[in-house]
Tab-separated table of C-alpha atoms and ligand atoms in Angstrom:
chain	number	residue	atom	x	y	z
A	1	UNK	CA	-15.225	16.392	140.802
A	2	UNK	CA	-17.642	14.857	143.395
A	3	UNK	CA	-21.249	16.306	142.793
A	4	UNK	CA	-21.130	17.014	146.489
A	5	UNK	CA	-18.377	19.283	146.368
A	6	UNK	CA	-20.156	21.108	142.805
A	7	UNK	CA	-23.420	21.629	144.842
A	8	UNK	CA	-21.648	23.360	148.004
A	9	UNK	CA	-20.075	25.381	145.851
A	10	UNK	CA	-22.604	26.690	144.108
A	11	UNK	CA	-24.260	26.978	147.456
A	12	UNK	CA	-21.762	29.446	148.461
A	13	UNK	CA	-21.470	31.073	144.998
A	14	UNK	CA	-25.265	32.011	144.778
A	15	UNK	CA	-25.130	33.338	148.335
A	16	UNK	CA	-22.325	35.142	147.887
A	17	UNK	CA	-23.468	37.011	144.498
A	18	UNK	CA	-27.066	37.222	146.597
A	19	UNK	CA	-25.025	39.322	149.122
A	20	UNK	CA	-23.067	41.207	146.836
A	21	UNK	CA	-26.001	41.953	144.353
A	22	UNK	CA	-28.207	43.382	147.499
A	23	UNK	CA	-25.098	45.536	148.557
A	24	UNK	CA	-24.380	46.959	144.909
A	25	UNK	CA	-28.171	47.890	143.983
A	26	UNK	CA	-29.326	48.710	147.398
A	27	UNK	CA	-26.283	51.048	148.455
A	28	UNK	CA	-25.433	52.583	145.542
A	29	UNK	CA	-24.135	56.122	146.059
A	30	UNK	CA	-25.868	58.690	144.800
A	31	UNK	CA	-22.637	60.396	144.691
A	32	UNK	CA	-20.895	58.002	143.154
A	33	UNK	CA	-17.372	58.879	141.335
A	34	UNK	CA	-14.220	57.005	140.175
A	35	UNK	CA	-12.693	55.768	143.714
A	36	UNK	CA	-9.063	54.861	141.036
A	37	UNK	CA	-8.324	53.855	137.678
A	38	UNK	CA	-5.888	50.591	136.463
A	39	UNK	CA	-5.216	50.690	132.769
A	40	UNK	CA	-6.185	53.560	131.369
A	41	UNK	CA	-7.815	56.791	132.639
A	42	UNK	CA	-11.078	55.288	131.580
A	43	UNK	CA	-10.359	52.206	132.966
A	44	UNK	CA	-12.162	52.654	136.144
A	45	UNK	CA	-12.719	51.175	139.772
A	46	UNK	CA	-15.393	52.643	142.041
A	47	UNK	CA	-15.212	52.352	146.024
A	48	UNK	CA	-18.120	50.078	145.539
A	49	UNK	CA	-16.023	47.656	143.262
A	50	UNK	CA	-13.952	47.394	146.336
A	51	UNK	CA	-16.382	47.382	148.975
A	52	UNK	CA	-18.432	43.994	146.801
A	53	UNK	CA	-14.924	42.026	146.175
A	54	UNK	CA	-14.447	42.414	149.656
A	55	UNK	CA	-18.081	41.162	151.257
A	56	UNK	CA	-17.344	38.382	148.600
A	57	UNK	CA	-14.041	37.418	149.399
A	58	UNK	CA	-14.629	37.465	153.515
A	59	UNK	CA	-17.732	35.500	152.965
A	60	UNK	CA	-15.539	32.742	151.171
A	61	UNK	CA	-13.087	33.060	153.907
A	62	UNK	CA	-15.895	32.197	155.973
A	63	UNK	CA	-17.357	29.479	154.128
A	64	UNK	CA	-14.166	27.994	152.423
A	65	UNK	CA	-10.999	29.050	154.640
A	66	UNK	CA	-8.999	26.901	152.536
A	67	UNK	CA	-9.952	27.541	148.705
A	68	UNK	CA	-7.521	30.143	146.735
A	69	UNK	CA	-9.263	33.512	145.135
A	70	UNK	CA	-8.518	35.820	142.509
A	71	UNK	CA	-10.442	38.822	142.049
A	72	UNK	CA	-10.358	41.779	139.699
A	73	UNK	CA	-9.896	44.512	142.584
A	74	UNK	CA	-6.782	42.425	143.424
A	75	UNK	CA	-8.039	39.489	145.960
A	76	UNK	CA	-5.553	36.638	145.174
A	77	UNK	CA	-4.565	33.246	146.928
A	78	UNK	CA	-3.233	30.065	146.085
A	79	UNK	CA	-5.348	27.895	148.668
A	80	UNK	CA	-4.584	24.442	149.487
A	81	UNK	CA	-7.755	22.800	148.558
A	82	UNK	CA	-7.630	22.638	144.997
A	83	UNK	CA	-10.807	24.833	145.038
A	84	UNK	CA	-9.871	28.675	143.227
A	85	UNK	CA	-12.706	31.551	143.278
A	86	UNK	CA	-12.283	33.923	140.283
A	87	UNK	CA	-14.543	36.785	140.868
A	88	UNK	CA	-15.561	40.242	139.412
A	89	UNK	CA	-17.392	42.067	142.291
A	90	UNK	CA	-18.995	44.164	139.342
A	91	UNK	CA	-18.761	42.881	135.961
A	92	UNK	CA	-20.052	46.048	133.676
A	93	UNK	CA	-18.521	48.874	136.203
A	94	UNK	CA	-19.139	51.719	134.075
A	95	UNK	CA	-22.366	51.197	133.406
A	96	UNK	CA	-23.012	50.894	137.529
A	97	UNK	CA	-21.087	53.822	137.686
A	98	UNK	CA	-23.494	55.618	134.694
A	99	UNK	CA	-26.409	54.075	136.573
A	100	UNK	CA	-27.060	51.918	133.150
A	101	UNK	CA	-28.380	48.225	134.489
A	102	UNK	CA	-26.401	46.099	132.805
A	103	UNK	CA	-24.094	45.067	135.320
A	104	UNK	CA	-23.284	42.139	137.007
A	105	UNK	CA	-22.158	40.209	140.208
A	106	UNK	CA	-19.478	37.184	138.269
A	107	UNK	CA	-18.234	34.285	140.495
A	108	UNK	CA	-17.056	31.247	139.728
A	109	UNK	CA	-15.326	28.346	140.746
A	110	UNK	CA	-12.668	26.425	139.619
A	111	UNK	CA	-11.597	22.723	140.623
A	112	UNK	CA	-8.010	21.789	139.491
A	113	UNK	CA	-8.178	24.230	137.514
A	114	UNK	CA	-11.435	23.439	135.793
A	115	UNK	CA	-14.374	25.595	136.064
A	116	UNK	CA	-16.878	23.774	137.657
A	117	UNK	CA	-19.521	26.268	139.418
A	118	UNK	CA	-20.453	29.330	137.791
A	119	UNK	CA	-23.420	32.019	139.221
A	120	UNK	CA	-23.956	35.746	136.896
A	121	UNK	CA	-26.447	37.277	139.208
A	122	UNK	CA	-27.685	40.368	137.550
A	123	UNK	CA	-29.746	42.570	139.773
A	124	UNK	CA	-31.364	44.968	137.795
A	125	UNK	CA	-32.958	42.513	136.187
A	126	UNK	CA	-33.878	41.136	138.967
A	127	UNK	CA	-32.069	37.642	137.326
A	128	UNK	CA	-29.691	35.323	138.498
A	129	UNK	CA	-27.317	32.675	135.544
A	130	UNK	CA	-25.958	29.612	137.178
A	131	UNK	CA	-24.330	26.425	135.952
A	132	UNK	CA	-22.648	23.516	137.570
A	133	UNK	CA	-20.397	21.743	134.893
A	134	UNK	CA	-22.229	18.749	133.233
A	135	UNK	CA	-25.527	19.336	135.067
A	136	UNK	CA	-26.649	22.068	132.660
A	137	UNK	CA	-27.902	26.267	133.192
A	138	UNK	CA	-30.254	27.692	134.614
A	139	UNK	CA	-32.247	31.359	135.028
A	140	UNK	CA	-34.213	30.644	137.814
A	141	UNK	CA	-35.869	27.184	137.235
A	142	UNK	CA	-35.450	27.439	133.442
A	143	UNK	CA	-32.742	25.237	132.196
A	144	UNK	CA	-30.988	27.142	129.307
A	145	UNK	CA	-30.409	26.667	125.847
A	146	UNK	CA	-28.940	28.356	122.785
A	147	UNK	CA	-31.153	29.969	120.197
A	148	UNK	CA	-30.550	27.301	116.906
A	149	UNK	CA	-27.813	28.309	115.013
A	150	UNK	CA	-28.656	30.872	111.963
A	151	UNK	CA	-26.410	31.640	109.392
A	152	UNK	CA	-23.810	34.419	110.140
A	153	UNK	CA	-25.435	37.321	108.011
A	154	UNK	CA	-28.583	36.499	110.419
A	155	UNK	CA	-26.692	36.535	113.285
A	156	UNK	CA	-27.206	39.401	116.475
A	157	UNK	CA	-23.907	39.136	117.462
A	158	UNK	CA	-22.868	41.119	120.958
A	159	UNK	CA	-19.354	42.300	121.193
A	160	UNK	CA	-17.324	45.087	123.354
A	161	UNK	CA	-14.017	47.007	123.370
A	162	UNK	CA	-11.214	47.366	125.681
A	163	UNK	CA	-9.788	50.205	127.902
A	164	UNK	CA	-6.695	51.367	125.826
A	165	UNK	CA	-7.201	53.010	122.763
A	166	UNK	CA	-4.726	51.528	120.263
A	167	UNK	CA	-6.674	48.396	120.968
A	168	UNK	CA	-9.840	49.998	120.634
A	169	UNK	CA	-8.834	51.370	117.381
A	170	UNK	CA	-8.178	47.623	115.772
A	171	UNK	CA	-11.684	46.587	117.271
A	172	UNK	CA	-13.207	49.288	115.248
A	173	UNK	CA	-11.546	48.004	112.755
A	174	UNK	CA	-12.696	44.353	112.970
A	175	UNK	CA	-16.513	45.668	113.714
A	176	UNK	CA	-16.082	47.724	110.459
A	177	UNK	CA	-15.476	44.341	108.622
A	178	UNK	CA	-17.753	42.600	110.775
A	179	UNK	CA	-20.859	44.644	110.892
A	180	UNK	CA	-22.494	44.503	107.362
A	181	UNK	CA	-22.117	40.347	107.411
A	182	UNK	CA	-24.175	39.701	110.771
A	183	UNK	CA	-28.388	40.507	111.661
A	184	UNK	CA	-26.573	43.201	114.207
A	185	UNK	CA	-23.943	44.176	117.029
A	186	UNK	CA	-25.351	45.042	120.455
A	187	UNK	CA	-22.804	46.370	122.735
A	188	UNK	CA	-23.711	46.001	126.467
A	189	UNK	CA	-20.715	46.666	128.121
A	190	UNK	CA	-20.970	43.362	130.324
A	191	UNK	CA	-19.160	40.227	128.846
A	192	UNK	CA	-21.186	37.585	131.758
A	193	UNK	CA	-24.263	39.016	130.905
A	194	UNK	CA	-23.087	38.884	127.060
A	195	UNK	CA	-22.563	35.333	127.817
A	196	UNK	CA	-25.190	34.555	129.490
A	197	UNK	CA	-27.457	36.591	126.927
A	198	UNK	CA	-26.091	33.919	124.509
A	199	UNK	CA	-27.101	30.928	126.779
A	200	UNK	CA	-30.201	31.996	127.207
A	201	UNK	CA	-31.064	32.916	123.045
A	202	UNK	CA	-31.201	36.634	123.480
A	203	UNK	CA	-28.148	36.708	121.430
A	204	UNK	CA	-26.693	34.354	118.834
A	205	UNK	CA	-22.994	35.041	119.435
A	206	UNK	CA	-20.314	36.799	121.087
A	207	UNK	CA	-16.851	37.873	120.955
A	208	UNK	CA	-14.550	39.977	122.250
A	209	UNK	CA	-10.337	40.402	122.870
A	210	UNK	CA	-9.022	41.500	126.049
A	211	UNK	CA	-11.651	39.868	128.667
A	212	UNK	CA	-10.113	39.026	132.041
A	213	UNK	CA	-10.142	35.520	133.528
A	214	UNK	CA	-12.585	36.937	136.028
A	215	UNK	CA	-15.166	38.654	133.028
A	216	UNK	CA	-15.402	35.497	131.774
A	217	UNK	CA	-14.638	32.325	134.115
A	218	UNK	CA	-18.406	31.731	135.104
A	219	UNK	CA	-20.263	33.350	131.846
A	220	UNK	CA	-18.999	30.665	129.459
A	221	UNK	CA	-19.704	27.919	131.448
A	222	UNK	CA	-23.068	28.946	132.055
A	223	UNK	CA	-23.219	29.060	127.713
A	224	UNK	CA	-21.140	26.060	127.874
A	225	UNK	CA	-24.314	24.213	130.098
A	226	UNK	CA	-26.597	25.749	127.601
A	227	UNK	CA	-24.686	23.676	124.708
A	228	UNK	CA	-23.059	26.796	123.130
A	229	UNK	CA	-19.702	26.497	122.203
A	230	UNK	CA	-17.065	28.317	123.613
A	231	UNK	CA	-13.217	29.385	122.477
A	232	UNK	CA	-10.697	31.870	121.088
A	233	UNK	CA	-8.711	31.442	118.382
A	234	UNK	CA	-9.545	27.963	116.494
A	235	UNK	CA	-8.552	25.014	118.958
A	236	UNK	CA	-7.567	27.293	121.938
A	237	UNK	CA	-9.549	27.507	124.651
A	238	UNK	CA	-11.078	31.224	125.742
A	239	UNK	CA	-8.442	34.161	127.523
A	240	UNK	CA	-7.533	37.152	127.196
A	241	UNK	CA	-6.209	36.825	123.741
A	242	UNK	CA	-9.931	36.051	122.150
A	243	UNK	CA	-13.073	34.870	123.642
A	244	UNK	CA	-15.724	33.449	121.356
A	245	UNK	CA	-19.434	32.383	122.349
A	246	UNK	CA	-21.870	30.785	120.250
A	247	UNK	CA	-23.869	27.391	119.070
A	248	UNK	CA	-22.076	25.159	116.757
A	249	UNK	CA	-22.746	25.426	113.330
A	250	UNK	CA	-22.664	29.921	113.914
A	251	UNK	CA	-19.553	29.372	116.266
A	252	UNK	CA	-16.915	27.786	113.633
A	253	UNK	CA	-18.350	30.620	110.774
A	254	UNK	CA	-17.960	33.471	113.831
A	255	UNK	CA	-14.386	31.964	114.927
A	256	UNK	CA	-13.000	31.339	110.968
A	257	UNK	CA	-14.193	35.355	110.248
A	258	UNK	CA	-12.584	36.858	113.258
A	259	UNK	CA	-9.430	34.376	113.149
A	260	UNK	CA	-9.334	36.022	109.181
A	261	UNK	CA	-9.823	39.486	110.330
A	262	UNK	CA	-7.187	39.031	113.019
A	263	UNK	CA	-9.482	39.581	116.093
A	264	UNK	CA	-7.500	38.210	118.023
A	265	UNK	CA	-4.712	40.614	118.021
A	266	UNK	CA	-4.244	44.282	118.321
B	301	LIG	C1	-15.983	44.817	131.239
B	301	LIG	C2	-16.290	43.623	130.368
B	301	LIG	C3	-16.831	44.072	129.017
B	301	LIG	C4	-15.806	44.924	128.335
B	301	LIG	C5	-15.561	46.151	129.182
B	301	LIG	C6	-15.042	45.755	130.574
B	301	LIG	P1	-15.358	45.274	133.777
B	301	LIG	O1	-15.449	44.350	132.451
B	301	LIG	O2	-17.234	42.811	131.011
B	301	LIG	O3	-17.159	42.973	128.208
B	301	LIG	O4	-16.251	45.286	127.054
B	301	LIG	O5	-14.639	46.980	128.536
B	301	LIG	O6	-13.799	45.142	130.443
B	301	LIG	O7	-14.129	46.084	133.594
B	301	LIG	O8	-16.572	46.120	133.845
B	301	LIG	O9	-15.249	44.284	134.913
């Protein structure tokens, strides 16, 4: 991966999550409703979902006419440059469609097949997460680390649930297990800012079952860069099946309790 290549991409990334970020907080509906749902009636998509992967996905058409995309609203292209986008236009949509902050702009970019370029841009906070693989995080100028590993039962440990209810009824039933052996859950309804929350210390771990490719692509590399460690089930990389975030020596305890409580199925 030439370091040229990693720094126009991450280039295009931050512009495009600039772009995306300014549309999303700046022309927010008052108004605004459920535009259609996917999963599950609470699974939702607003008309500003669709309205962000699309500035995001023409502006890469723009910039990179030849790199594939996948998106969460449905952009998807193979490309013929080796170079794939995986983006969610709003990563935390119910909160932007509660008008809760925590919400973000996800885009990352993958190199055959390896994520190499990943930007959480954050708006609310007025913060933007970015990591270039091998060349570290950053929040603003700030390069990133993980908080130093405590022991689990000291552990704030960030978490969330999915969209279909027999699955949310096992998570409750892992968190029931879960809860009285860690510092604390926080729930934020965001997994990239979750992630990012852990490569920056304001959280010691996360987890969660059921992410999408596109929830998740650029948040753990960014806690990746910040030297977290980051998997699902022990020896498998992160998917949908599990995703597990934390610094090593909090990560294996995290990974051997939720591979024992069976996380990582419903
Ligand atoms: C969200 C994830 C979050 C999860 C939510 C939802 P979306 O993604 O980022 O971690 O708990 O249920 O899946 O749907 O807002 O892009």
């Amino acid at each position: 991966m030439s370091d040229t290549l990693k720094a126009e991409l991450l280039a295009v990334a931050l512009e495009a999550a600039d772009r995306a970020g300014a549309l999303l907080k700046d022309g927010r509906p008052a108004d605004l409703g459920v535009a259609s749902t996917k999963t599950s009636p609470i699974d939702v998509v607003t008309e500003m979902d669709i309205a962000a992967e699309k500035l995001i996905t023409d502006f890469l058409a723009e910039r990179r006419p030849d790199d594939g995309v996948l998106g969460e609203e449905g952009a998807s292209s193979e490309g013929t440059s080796g170079v794939r986008w995986v983006v969610d236009p709003i990563d935390g949509t119910v909160n932007y469609l509660y008008g809760l902050p925590s919400w973000a702009v996800s885009i990352a970019a993958e190199i055959d097949g390896e994520t190499a370029v990943g930007v959480v841009t954050v708006p609310m906070r007025g913060e933007t997460f970015r990591a270039v693989r091998g060349a570290g995080a950053f929040l603003g100028d700030r390069r990133l680390r993980v908080r130093p590993a405590p022991a689990l039962d000291q552990a704030l440990v960030a978490t969330g649930f999915g969209y279909l209810t027999t699955r949310r009824a096992g998570q409750a039933e892992v968190l029931r297990t879960l809860l009285p052996e860690v510092r604390d859950i926080r729930r934020g309804g965001s997994a990239a800012i979750d992630l990012c929350d852990v490569a920056c210390g304001r959280l010691d771990g996360y987890y969660e079952r059921g992410l999408n490719p596109w929830d998740y692509a650029a948040g753990a590399l960014i806690a990746r860069e910040a030297d977290a460690l980051t998997g699902g089930r022990p020896g498998v990389p992160e998917s949908p099946e599990l995703t597990v975030a934390a610094p090593s020596g909090l990560f294996e305890r995290l990974q051997s309790r939720l591979e024992a409580l069976g996380a990582w199925h419903d």
